[in-house]
XYZ file of C-alpha atoms in Angstrom:
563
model
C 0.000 0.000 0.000
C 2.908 2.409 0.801
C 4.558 1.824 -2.864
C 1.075 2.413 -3.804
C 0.452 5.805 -2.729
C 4.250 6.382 -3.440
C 3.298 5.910 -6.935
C 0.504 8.023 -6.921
C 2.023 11.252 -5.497
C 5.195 10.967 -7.750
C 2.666 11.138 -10.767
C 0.568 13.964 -9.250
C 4.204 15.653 -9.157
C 5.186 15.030 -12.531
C 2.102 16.379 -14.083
C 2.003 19.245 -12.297
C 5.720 20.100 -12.224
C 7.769 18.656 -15.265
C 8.131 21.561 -17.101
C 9.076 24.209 -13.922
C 11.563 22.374 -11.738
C 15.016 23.923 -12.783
C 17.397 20.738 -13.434
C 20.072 23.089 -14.542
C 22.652 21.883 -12.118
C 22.279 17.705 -13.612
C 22.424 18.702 -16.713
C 24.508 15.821 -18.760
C 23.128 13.722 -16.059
C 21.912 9.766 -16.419
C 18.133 10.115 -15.497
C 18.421 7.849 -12.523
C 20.115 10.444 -10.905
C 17.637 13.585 -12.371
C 14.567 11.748 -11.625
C 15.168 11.733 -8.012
C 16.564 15.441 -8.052
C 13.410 16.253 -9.418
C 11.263 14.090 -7.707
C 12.743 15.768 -4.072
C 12.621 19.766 -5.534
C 8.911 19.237 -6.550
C 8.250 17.338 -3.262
C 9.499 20.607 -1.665
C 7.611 23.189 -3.830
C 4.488 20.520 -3.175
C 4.956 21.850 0.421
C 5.516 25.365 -0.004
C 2.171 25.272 -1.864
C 0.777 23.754 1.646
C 1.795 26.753 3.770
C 1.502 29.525 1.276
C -1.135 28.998 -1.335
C 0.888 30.061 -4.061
C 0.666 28.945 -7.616
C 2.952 25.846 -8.763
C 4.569 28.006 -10.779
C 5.678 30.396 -8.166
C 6.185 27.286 -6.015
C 8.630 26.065 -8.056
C 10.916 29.316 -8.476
C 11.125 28.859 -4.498
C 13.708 25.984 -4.851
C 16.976 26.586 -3.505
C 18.147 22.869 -3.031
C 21.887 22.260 -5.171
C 24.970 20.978 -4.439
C 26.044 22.768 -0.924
C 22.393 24.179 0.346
C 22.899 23.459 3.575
C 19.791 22.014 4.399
C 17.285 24.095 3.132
C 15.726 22.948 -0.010
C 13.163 25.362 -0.344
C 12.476 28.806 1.092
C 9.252 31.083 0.670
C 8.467 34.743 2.276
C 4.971 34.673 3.323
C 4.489 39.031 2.937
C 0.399 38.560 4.058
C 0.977 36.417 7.208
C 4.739 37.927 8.052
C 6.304 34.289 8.274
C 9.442 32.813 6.189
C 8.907 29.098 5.173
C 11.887 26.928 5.031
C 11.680 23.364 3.850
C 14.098 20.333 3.507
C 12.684 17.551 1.504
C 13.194 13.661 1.235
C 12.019 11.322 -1.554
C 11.624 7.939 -0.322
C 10.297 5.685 -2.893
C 9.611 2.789 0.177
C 7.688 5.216 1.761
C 8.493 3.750 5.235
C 11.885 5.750 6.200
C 12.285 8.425 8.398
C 14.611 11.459 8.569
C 17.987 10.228 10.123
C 19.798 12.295 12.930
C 22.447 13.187 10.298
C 19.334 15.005 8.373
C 17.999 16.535 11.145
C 21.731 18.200 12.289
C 22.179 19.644 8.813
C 18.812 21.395 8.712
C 19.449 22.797 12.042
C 22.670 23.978 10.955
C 21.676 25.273 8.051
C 18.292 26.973 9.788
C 20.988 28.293 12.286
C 23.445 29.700 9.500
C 20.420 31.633 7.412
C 19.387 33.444 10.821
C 22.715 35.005 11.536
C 22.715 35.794 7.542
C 25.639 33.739 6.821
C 24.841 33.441 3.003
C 27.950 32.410 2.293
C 27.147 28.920 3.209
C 24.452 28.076 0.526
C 23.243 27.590 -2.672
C 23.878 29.819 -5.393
C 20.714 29.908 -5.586
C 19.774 31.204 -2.489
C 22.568 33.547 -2.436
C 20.688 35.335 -5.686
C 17.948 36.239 -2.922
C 19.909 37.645 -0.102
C 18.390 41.087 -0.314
C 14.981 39.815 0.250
C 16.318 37.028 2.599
C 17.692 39.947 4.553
C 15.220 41.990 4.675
C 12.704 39.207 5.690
C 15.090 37.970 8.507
C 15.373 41.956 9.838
C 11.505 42.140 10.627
C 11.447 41.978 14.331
C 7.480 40.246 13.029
C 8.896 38.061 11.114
C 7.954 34.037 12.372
C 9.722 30.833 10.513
C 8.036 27.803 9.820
C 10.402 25.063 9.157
C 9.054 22.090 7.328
C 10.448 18.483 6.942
C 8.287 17.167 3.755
C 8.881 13.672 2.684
C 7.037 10.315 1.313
C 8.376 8.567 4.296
C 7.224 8.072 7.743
C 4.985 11.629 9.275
C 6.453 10.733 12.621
C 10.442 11.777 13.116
C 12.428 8.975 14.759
C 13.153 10.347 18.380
C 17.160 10.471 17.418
C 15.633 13.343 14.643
C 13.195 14.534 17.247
C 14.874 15.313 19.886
C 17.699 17.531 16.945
C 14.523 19.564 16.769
C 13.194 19.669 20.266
C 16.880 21.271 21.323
C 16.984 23.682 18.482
C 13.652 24.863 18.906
C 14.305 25.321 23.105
C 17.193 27.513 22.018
C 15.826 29.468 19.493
C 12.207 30.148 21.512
C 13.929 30.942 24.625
C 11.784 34.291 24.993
C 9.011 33.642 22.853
C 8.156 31.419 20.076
C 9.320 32.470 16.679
C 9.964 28.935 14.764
C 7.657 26.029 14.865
C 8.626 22.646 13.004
C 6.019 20.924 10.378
C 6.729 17.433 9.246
C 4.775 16.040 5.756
C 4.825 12.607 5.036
C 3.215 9.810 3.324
C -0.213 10.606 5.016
C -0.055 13.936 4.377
C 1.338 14.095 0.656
C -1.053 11.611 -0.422
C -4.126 13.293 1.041
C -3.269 16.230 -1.273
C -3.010 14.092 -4.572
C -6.645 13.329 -3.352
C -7.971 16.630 -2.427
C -5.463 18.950 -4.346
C -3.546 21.339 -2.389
C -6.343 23.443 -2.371
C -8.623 20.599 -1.493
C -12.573 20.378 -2.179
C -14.642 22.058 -0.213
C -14.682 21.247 3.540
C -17.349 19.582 4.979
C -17.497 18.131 8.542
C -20.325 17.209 11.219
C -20.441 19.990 14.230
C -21.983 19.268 17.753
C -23.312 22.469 19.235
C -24.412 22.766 22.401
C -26.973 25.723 23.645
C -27.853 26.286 20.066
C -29.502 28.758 18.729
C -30.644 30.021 14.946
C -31.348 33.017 12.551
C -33.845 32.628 9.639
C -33.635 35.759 8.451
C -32.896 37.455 6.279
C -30.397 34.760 5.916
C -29.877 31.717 8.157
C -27.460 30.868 10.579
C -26.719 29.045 13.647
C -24.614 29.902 16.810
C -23.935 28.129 19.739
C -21.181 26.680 22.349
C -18.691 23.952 20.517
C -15.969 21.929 22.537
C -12.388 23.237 21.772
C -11.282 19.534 21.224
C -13.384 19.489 18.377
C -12.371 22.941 17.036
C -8.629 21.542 17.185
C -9.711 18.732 14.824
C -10.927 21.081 12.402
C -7.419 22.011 12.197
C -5.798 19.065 12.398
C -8.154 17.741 9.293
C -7.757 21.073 7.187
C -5.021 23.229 8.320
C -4.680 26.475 6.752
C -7.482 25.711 4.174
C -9.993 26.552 6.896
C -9.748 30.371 6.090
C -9.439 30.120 2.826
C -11.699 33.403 2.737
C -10.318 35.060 5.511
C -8.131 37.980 5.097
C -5.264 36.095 6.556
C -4.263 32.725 7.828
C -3.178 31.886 11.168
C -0.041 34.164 12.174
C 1.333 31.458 14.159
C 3.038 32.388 17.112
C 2.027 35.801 17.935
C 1.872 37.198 21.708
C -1.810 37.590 21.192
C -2.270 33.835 20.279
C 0.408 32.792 23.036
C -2.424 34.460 25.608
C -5.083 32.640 24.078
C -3.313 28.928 24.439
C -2.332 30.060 28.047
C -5.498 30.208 28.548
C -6.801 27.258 27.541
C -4.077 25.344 29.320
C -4.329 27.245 32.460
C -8.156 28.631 32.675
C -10.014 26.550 30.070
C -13.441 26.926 32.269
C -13.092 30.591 31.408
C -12.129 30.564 27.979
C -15.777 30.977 26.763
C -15.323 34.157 29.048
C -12.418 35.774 27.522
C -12.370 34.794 23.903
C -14.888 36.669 20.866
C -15.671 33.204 19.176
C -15.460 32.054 15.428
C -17.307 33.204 12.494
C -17.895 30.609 9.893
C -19.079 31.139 6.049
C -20.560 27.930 4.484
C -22.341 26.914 1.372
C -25.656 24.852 3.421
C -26.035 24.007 7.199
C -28.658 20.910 8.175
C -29.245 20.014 11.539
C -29.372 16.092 11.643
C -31.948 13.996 13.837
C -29.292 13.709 16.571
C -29.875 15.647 19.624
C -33.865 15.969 18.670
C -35.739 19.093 19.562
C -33.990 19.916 22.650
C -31.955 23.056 21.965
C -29.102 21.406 24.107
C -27.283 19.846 22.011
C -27.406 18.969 18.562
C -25.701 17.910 15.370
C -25.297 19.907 12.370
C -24.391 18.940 8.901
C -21.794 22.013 7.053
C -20.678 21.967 3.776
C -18.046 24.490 2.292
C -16.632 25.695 5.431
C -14.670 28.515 6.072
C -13.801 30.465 8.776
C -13.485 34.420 8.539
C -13.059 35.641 11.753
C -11.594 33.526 14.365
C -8.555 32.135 12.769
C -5.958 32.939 15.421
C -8.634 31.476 18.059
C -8.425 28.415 15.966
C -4.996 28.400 15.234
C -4.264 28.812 19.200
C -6.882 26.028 20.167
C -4.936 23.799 18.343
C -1.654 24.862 19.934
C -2.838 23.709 22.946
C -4.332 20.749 21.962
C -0.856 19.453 20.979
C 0.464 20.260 24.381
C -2.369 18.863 26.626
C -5.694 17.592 24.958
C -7.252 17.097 28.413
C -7.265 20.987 29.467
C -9.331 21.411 26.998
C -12.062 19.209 27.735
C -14.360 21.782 29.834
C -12.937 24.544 27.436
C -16.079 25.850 25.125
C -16.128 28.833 22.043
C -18.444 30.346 21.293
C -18.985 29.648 16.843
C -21.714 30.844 14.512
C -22.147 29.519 11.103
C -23.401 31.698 8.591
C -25.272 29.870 5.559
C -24.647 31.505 1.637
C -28.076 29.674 0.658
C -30.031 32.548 -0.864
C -27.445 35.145 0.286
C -26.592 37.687 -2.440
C -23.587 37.227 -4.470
C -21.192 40.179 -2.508
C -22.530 38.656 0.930
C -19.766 36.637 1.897
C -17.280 39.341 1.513
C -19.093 41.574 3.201
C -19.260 39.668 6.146
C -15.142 38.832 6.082
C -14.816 42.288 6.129
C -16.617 43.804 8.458
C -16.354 40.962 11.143
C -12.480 41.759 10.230
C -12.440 45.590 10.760
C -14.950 45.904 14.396
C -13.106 47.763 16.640
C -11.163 46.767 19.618
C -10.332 47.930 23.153
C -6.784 48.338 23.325
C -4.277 49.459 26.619
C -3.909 52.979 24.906
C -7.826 53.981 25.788
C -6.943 52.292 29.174
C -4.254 55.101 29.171
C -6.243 57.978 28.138
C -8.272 57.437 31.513
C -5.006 58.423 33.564
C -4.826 61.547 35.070
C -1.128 61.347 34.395
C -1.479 61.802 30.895
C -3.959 64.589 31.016
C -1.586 66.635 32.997
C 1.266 65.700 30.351
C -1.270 66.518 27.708
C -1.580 70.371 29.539
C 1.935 70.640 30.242
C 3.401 69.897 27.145
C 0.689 72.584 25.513
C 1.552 75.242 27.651
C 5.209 74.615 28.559
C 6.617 74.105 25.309
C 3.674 74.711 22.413
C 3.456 70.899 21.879
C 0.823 68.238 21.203
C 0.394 65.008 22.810
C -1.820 62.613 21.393
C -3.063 60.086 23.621
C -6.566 59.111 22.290
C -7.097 56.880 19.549
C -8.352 58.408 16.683
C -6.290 62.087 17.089
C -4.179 62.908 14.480
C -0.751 62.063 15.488
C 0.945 65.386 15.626
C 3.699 65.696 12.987
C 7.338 65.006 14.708
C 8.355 68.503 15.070
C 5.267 69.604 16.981
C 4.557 66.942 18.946
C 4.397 63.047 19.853
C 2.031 60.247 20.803
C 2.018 58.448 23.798
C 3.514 55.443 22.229
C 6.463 57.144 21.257
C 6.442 58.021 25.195
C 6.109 54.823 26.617
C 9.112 53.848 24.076
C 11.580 56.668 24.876
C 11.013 56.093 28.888
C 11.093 52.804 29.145
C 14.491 52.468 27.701
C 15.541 55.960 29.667
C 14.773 54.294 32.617
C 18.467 52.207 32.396
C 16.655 48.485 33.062
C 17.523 46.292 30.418
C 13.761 44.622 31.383
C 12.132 47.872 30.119
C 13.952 47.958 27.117
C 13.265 44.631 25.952
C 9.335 44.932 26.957
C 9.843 48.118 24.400
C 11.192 45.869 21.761
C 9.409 42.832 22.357
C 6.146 43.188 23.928
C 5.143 47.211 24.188
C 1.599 46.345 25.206
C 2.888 45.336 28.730
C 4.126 48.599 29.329
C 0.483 50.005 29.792
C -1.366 46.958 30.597
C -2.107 48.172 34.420
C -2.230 51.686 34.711
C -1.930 51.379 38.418
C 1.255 48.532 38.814
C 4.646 48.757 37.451
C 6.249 48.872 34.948
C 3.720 52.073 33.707
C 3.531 53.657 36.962
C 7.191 53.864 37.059
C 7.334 55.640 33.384
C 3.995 57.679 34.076
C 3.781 59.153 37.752
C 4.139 63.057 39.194
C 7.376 63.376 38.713
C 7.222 62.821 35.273
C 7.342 66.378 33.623
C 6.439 67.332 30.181
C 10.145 68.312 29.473
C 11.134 64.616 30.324
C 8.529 63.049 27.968
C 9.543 65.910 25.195
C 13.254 65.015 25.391
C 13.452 61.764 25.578
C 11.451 61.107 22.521
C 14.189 63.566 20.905
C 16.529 61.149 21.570
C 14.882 58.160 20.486
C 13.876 59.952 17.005
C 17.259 60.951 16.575
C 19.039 57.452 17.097
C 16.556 55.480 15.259
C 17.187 58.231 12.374
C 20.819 57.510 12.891
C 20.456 53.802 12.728
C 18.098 54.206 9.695
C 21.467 55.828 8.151
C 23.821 53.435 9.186
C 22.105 50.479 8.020
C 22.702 51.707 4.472
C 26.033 50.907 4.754
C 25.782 47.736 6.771
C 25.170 43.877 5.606
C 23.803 40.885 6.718
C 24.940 40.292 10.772
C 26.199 43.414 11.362
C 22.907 44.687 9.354
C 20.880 42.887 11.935
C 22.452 44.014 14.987
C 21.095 48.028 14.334
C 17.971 46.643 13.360
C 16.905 44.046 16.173
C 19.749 45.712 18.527
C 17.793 49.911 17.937
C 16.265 49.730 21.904
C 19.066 48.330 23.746
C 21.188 50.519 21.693
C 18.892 53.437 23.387
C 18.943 52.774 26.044
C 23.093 52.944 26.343
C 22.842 56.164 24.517
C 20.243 57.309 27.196
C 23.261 56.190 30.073
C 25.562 58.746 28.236
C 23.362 61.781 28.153
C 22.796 63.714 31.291
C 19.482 62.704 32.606
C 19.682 64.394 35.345
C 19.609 67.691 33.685
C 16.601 66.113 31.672
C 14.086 68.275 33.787
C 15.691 71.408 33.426
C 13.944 74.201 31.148
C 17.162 75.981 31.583
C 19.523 73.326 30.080
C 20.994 73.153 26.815
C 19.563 69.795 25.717
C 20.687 70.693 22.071
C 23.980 70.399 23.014
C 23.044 66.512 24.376
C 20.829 65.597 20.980
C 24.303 66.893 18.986
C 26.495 64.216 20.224
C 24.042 61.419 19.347
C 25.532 60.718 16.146
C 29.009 59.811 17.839
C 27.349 58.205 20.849
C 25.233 55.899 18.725
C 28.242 54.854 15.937
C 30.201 53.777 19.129
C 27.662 51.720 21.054
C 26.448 50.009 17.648
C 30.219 49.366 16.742
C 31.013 48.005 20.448
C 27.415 45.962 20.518
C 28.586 44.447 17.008
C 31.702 43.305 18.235
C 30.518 42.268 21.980
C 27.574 39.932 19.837
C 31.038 38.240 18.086
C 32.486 37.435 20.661
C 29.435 36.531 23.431
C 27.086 35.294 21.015
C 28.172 34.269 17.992
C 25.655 31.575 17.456
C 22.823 33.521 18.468
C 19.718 34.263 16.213
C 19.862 38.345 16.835
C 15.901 38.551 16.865
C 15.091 36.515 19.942
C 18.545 37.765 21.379
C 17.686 40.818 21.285
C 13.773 39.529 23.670
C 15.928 38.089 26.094
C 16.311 40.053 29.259
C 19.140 38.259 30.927
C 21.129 38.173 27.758
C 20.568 42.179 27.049
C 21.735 42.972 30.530
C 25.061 40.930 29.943
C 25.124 43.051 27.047
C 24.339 46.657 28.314
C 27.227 45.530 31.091
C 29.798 44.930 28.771
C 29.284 47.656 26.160
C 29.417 49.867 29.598
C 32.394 48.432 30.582
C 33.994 48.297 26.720
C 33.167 52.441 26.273
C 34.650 52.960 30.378
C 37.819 51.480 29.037
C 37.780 53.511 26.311
């Protein structure tokens, strides 16, 4: 049976990539050793269909696999969802090996190497697409999905597992930015069934407390069981919203909260969480469950989900880590049937269940009195606005700031290398309690309008200086003033003279003058401190890890003290 389905996935691969798979590099070749180069680079472009949607075409021009690739057979930038989709691919005509331990070091190497830009290492091929490489790897956003696609086994031996498990400890350490996807037989075969695109979903939903809508157009809502929401995902993946505006983001701090919660307070989940919004072609309830409004079954064909995807994305999260805290964990779904709807309905719906507005910590922040005394201060002490309110015009940068760009320039003024990181990492936690550090140590009475003014002077001004800099940079050192711009502020801050900060009186142009020299020397010092501390380290997470940053800060102290 394995040879079987073997078969049928390398014919759904030659008839949908013989003519696009570059072969350039066999050229002259016997076919028994083309056939399996090509078998293995449309195996990999079969996958990058699975996580992007792209055409076969473009799939195809996404293959980086040659002689010295390191690895990485396959790499896509995912602009839409912000995530970078790396894939090493096996063909295994038996269809019952698994990746060996050997595999599984090279692709973390390789993985390892392409983080800390060392493009020297790999395939002409990829080498042709450092810019965009670079510029994907320098978005502080930016999450990796690396996938292990083959026609073997879907299960890694544990040697191969537990490459992964260490690489992915180290390179999460703060927060998760890589996740690992393995294809295999199973999975490969299912889309020479369905089509990587797939026919239309259609599943059997239990709701419980359910309710319905006739019109104008029907619909049903009610309570569904997590667990069951997980195997939505598990069955469909990514097709699920294949009319939402976006996929799942993957790891995101938002979805993080959302698994933490299921794990920790699934009871309450119902509680905290909006719910799911489902399109579908036709909804039937089925005799199961009878009249009672309990509990019943429902027939749904053509399923999508348009609002709700991160929910889903994050039930599923946890149901890999613990599918029994999620047994009295409900959400709250509605299914929306198309039957009679008119032809624009649909996307109407995506986009205005995609556009409601949300509560957010800044209108949490407008109700301080702190920042309505900043607001009056900075008017009538030094002509400026201060925009706290959402929906204000953000003042232009000469007349004024928002209070963004003051919880920024504080928290890395405030020379704690815990602040800084929150300012890079997480800003949202700066302002989530009004009335508890770390805000009430940015934001209290002895916080003066001058303070907030000036500091955001300086931030501006490095960030403009970086912005320079970078032009002339490349690859690691390139990624050090990108990932590196708050801990870099907050050493320039430790140079200025804060102390003079609150001071109408004081010459603070003569400070914002030497920021250029200030900021060249910490970036140059940071550079070379990274080389020698942490060479191996991915600079994004590095850069999110609190413990690491204040070894950092220390030494670039004690590197410009010396000097």
């Amino acid at each position: 049976m394995r040879a079987l389905r073997v078969g049928h996935i390398k014919d759904s691969l030659t008839e949908d990539y013989s003519n696009l798979i570059n072969l350039n590099d066999y050229a002259g070749r016997p076919e028994k050793q083309r056939q399996p180069a090509f078998l293995s680079r449309a195996l990999a472009s079969r996958a990058i269909q699975r996580f992007t949607g792209i055409s076969a075409e473009e799939a195809a021009k996404t293959v980086v696999d040659g002689f010295h690739d390191n690895g990485i057979d396959a790499l896509a930038i995912d602009d839409v969802n912000r995530r970078l989709v790396l894939v090493q691919s096996k063909w295994d005509s038996s269809g019952d090996t698994g990746l060996s331990q050997g595999d599984a070091l090279k692709v973390r190497s390789g993985c390892s190497d392409l983080f800390n830009m060392r493009f020297d290492r790999f395939s002409p091929a990829l080498q042709a697409r450092q810019a965009e490489i670079s510029a994907a790897l320098s978005d502080p956003a930016m999450t990796f999905i690396v996938v292990i696609a083959t026609t073997g086994r879907s299960a890694l031996p544990a040697e191969a597992q537990a490459v992964f498990d260490d690489f992915l400890s180290e390179v999460n350490e703060t927060e998760p930015v890589v996740s690992l996807e393995v294809l295999g037989l199973r999975e490969f075969h299912s889309m020479v069934i369905e089509g990587t695109a797939g026919p239309k979903i259609e599943m059997t939903v239990p709701i419980e407390q359910w309710g319905v809508v006739d019109l104008p157009y029907q619909a049903y809502f009610g309570l569904v069981q997590t667990s069951e929401i997980a195997t939505w995902y598990e069955s469909h993946g990514d097709r699920l919203f294949a009319q939402n505006l976006r996929k799942s983001l993957g790891s995101t701090g938002v979805n993080e909260g959302l698994t933490n919660t299921l794990l920790n307070q699934g009871h309450n989940f119902w509680y905290f969480n909006n719910g799911i919004t489902a399109l579908c072609d036709s909804i039937k309830k089925t005799p199961r469950g009878g009249a009672t409004h309990a509990y019943g079954d429902f027939a749904i064909e053509g399923v999508s989900v348009v609002n709700g995807a991160q929910t889903v994305a994050s039930i599923h999260k946890a149901f890999r880590k613990d599918r029994t805290a999620l047994e009295d964990a409900r959400v709250w779904v509605r299914f929306i049937s198309l039957e009679g709807c008119p032809p624009d309905f649909a996307m109407d719906v995506t986009r205005a269940t995609n556009t409601q507005n949300s509560v957010e910590s800044r209108d949490f922040v407008a109700l301080d009195r702190q920042q309505e005394r900043l607001r009056r201060d900075m008017l009538l002490s030094l002509r400026k606005q201060y925009s706290v309110k959402r929906g204000e015009n953000p003042p232009a940068e000469p007349d004024g700031c928002t209070v963004e760009d003051a919880l920024v320039a504080l928290a890395c003024a405030h020379n704690n290398p815990y602040y800084s990181v929150l300012a890079k990492s997480a800003v949202g936690r700066l302002s989530e309690n009004t009335e508890r550090a770390p805000y009430i140590n940015l934001f209290n009475g002895g916080t003066t309008a001058h303070r907030v003014w000036r500091c955001v002077q300086v931030m501006r001004s490095v960030e403009n200086d970086l912005t320079n800099r970078r032009k002339n940079l490349l690859d690691r050192e390139f990624a050090v003033a990108t990932h590196g711009n708050r801990l870099i502020l907050q050493l320039v801050f430790n140079q200025l003279n804060l102390t003079a900060v609150n001071d109408p009186e004081y010459n603070w142009d003569a400070e914002l003058a030497s920021i250029h020299k200030i900021t060249g020397q910490i970036l140059m010092a940071l550079i070379a401190e990274i080389e020698e501390s942490y060479p191996n380290n991915y600079l994004a997470p590095l850069f999110k890890n609190t413990t690491k940053c204040r070894d950092l800060a220390n030494k670039i102290e004690a590197r410009l003290s010396s000097s």
